[in-house]
Amino acid sequence: MTAAEWIALSDRGSPLNGTDADAILPRGAFVVELTLPLSGPAVLLDYAEPNGRSGFSVFFDPVRGLIFLQRQGRRLLRHVLSDPFGAHTGLIRVVFTWDILTRRWRLVADRMDGTTPRFSEGPDPVAWSVADMVALCHAGQRHASVLWYGMTTGDAPPNPRAWIGRQTPLDTPAGPVAAGLLQRGDLVMTEDDGPLPIQRA
C-alpha cells in the first residue's frame, strides 16, 4: 500500500498541495472518522452537484449497514458494508479505496481499538473528481458524529499528523466543545500545562 498527501480535507474550499481542481483520480482513498454510537438511521455525508451529474453520500442504516452512494454521469454505484460498527462506542475510521486500473474498490471500517477491521470489496469503481471532493469538503452536509474527512491520491491514509476537525470535541474548563465553535483566546485543556488560550482560530 502507498500513502500520499491529502488533496482535499473537510472544511477546506480548495485543493491541497497544488492539486489540479479539474483532475480525475484513477486511484485513491477517501477517509472519514466519526464517533459512535449512532442511535438510528443517519445521513453521514451528502453532496450533489447543482446540475445533478455527480454526487456522493454516506448513509448508516442499523439493518443494512454503512452505504456509500456515488453518482457519476449515468452511473450510480452503491457500496455496502454490513454491520460495520456493532455495539461499538468511540472513534471509528472508514476508508474507501478505488483503483480504475485493477477495477477494484474496497470499503473498510476500523474501530482503531485493536479489533479486526470489517471490510467489503467489489469490481468496477468510478474515478473520483477532485472538484467534486473539494465541493463535498466545502459545501456538503455532514452529520454531527462526523469529525473530519478527506481524500488522498494513495490507497492508504498519509501518516498521522495533528489534525482537529470542526466537529472534534476539545476539553475546556466548561466541558467538551466542538473545535469549530471555539475562538481565539478561548481556553482549552492541555495534558501538560492545564488550560491555555487558543492562539489562532
GROMACS .gro file of C-alpha atoms in nm, residues 37-188:
model
  152
   37PRO     CA    1  -2.283   0.520   1.881
   38LEU     CA    2  -2.538   0.624   1.620
   39SER     CA    3  -2.890   0.598   1.759
   40GLY     CA    4  -3.058   0.512   1.429
   41PRO     CA    5  -3.050   0.566   1.052
   42ALA     CA    6  -2.842   0.868   0.956
   43VAL     CA    7  -2.710   1.056   0.654
   44LEU     CA    8  -2.344   1.098   0.748
   45LEU     CA    9  -2.230   1.294   0.441
   46ASP     CA   10  -2.418   1.427   0.140
   47TYR     CA   11  -2.334   1.638  -0.165
   48ALA     CA   12  -2.492   1.671  -0.509
   49GLU     CA   13  -2.362   1.887  -0.792
   50PRO     CA   14  -2.624   2.154  -0.883
   51ASN     CA   15  -2.674   2.008  -1.232
   52GLY     CA   16  -2.720   1.659  -1.089
   53ARG     CA   17  -2.441   1.497  -1.292
   54SER     CA   18  -2.242   1.389  -0.989
   55GLY     CA   19  -2.292   1.335  -0.620
   56PHE     CA   20  -2.174   1.146  -0.317
   57SER     CA   21  -2.349   1.032   0.001
   58VAL     CA   22  -2.267   0.815   0.302
   59PHE     CA   23  -2.557   0.659   0.493
   60PHE     CA   24  -2.579   0.447   0.804
   61ASP     CA   25  -2.867   0.205   0.844
   62PRO     CA   26  -2.878  -0.019   1.155
   63VAL     CA   27  -3.012  -0.308   0.944
   64ARG     CA   28  -2.821  -0.271   0.614
   65GLY     CA   29  -2.501  -0.118   0.750
   66LEU     CA   30  -2.280   0.152   0.601
   67ILE     CA   31  -2.371   0.260   0.247
   68PHE     CA   32  -2.155   0.469   0.011
   69LEU     CA   33  -2.356   0.606  -0.282
   70GLN     CA   34  -2.171   0.766  -0.574
   71ARG     CA   35  -2.320   0.921  -0.889
   72GLN     CA   36  -2.100   0.999  -1.191
   73GLY     CA   37  -2.292   1.086  -1.506
   74ARG     CA   38  -2.530   0.798  -1.581
   75ARG     CA   39  -2.359   0.561  -1.338
   76LEU     CA   40  -2.489   0.519  -0.986
   77LEU     CA   41  -2.279   0.296  -0.762
   78ARG     CA   42  -2.368   0.160  -0.421
   79HIS     CA   43  -2.104   0.013  -0.190
   80VAL     CA   44  -2.229  -0.157   0.127
   81LEU     CA   45  -2.051  -0.274   0.441
   82SER     CA   46  -2.288  -0.481   0.656
   83ASP     CA   47  -2.290  -0.421   1.033
   84PRO     CA   48  -1.956  -0.235   1.044
   85PHE     CA   49  -1.996  -0.098   1.398
   86GLY     CA   50  -2.187  -0.347   1.611
   87ALA     CA   51  -2.231  -0.205   1.960
   88HIS     CA   52  -1.904  -0.011   1.941
   89THR     CA   53  -1.876   0.322   2.121
   90GLY     CA   54  -1.599   0.567   2.041
   91LEU     CA   55  -1.387   0.657   1.739
   92ILE     CA   56  -1.405   0.471   1.409
   93ARG     CA   57  -1.224   0.528   1.080
   94VAL     CA   58  -1.382   0.435   0.747
   95VAL     CA   59  -1.161   0.415   0.436
   96PHE     CA   60  -1.293   0.372   0.083
   97THR     CA   61  -1.027   0.295  -0.181
   98TRP     CA   62  -1.063   0.262  -0.555
   99ASP     CA   63  -0.835   0.171  -0.844
  100ILE     CA   64  -0.957   0.200  -1.202
  101LEU     CA   65  -0.660   0.005  -1.342
  102THR     CA   66  -0.729  -0.303  -1.131
  103ARG     CA   67  -1.105  -0.235  -1.146
  104ARG     CA   68  -1.147  -0.288  -0.772
  105TRP     CA   69  -1.289  -0.094  -0.477
  106ARG     CA   70  -1.262  -0.170  -0.104
  107LEU     CA   71  -1.453  -0.033   0.197
  108VAL     CA   72  -1.300  -0.078   0.544
  109ALA     CA   73  -1.432   0.018   0.889
  110ASP     CA   74  -1.164   0.018   1.159
  111ARG     CA   75  -1.258   0.062   1.524
  112MET     CA   76  -0.897   0.161   1.596
  113ASP     CA   77  -0.900  -0.038   1.920
  114GLY     CA   78  -0.703  -0.340   1.806
  115THR     CA   79  -1.000  -0.542   1.682
  116THR     CA   80  -1.000  -0.679   1.328
  117PRO     CA   81  -1.140  -0.422   1.079
  118ARG     CA   82  -1.456  -0.508   0.886
  119PHE     CA   83  -1.442  -0.477   0.506
  120SER     CA   84  -1.619  -0.536   0.178
  121GLU     CA   85  -1.488  -0.510  -0.177
  122GLY     CA   86  -1.600  -0.540  -0.534
  123PRO     CA   87  -1.541  -0.461  -0.905
  124ASP     CA   88  -1.582  -0.165  -1.141
  125PRO     CA   89  -1.533   0.152  -0.933
  126VAL     CA   90  -1.575   0.504  -1.069
  127ALA     CA   91  -1.286   0.753  -1.079
  128TRP     CA   92  -1.333   1.046  -0.844
  129SER     CA   93  -1.323   1.411  -0.943
  130VAL     CA   94  -1.106   1.641  -0.730
  131ALA     CA   95  -1.361   1.919  -0.787
  132ASP     CA   96  -1.646   1.703  -0.651
  133MET     CA   97  -1.446   1.606  -0.344
  134VAL     CA   98  -1.348   1.968  -0.272
  135ALA     CA   99  -1.715   2.067  -0.310
  136LEU     CA  100  -1.814   1.792  -0.065
  137CYS     CA  101  -1.549   1.914   0.180
  138HIS     CA  102  -1.659   2.277   0.148
  139ALA     CA  103  -2.036   2.266   0.099
  140GLY     CA  104  -2.150   1.913   0.175
  141GLN     CA  105  -2.392   1.829   0.453
  142ARG     CA  106  -2.249   1.632   0.743
  143HIS     CA  107  -2.383   1.454   1.047
  144ALA     CA  108  -2.278   1.573   1.392
  145SER     CA  109  -2.094   1.243   1.450
  146VAL     CA  110  -1.851   1.310   1.160
  147LEU     CA  111  -1.527   1.454   1.296
  148TRP     CA  112  -1.342   1.502   0.966
  149TYR     CA  113  -1.294   1.352   0.622
  150GLY     CA  114  -1.068   1.385   0.320
  151MET     CA  115  -0.915   1.230   0.011
  152THR     CA  116  -0.564   1.123  -0.088
  153THR     CA  117  -0.411   1.004  -0.412
  154GLY     CA  118  -0.268   0.692  -0.246
  155ASP     CA  119  -0.452   0.378  -0.141
  156ALA     CA  120  -0.391   0.442   0.229
  157PRO     CA  121  -0.413   0.750   0.451
  158PRO     CA  122  -0.097   0.958   0.496
  159ASN     CA  123   0.098   0.910   0.816
  160PRO     CA  124  -0.086   1.051   1.121
  161ARG     CA  125  -0.044   1.421   1.189
  162ALA     CA  126  -0.201   1.659   1.434
  163TRP     CA  127  -0.544   1.731   1.285
  164ILE     CA  128  -0.858   1.858   1.451
  165GLY     CA  129  -1.180   1.880   1.254
  166ARG     CA  130  -1.452   2.138   1.323
  167GLN     CA  131  -1.666   1.874   1.494
  168THR     CA  132  -1.382   1.734   1.706
  169PRO     CA  133  -1.470   1.786   2.076
  170LEU     CA  134  -1.197   1.964   2.274
  171ASP     CA  135  -1.184   1.969   2.653
  172THR     CA  136  -1.233   2.316   2.800
  173PRO     CA  137  -1.277   2.429   3.163
  174ALA     CA  138  -1.653   2.429   3.093
  175GLY     CA  139  -1.653   2.081   2.938
  176PRO     CA  140  -1.617   1.942   2.581
  177VAL     CA  141  -1.678   2.193   2.299
  178ALA     CA  142  -1.667   2.134   1.921
  179ALA     CA  143  -1.346   2.285   1.780
  180GLY     CA  144  -1.540   2.489   1.524
  181LEU     CA  145  -1.720   2.680   1.800
  182LEU     CA  146  -1.403   2.797   1.973
  183GLN     CA  147  -1.248   3.139   1.912
  184ARG     CA  148  -0.904   3.290   1.962
  185GLY     CA  149  -0.847   3.341   2.335
  186ASP     CA  150  -1.084   3.063   2.447
  187LEU     CA  151  -0.930   2.822   2.697
  188VAL     CA  152  -0.869   2.457   2.615
   0.00000   0.00000   0.00000
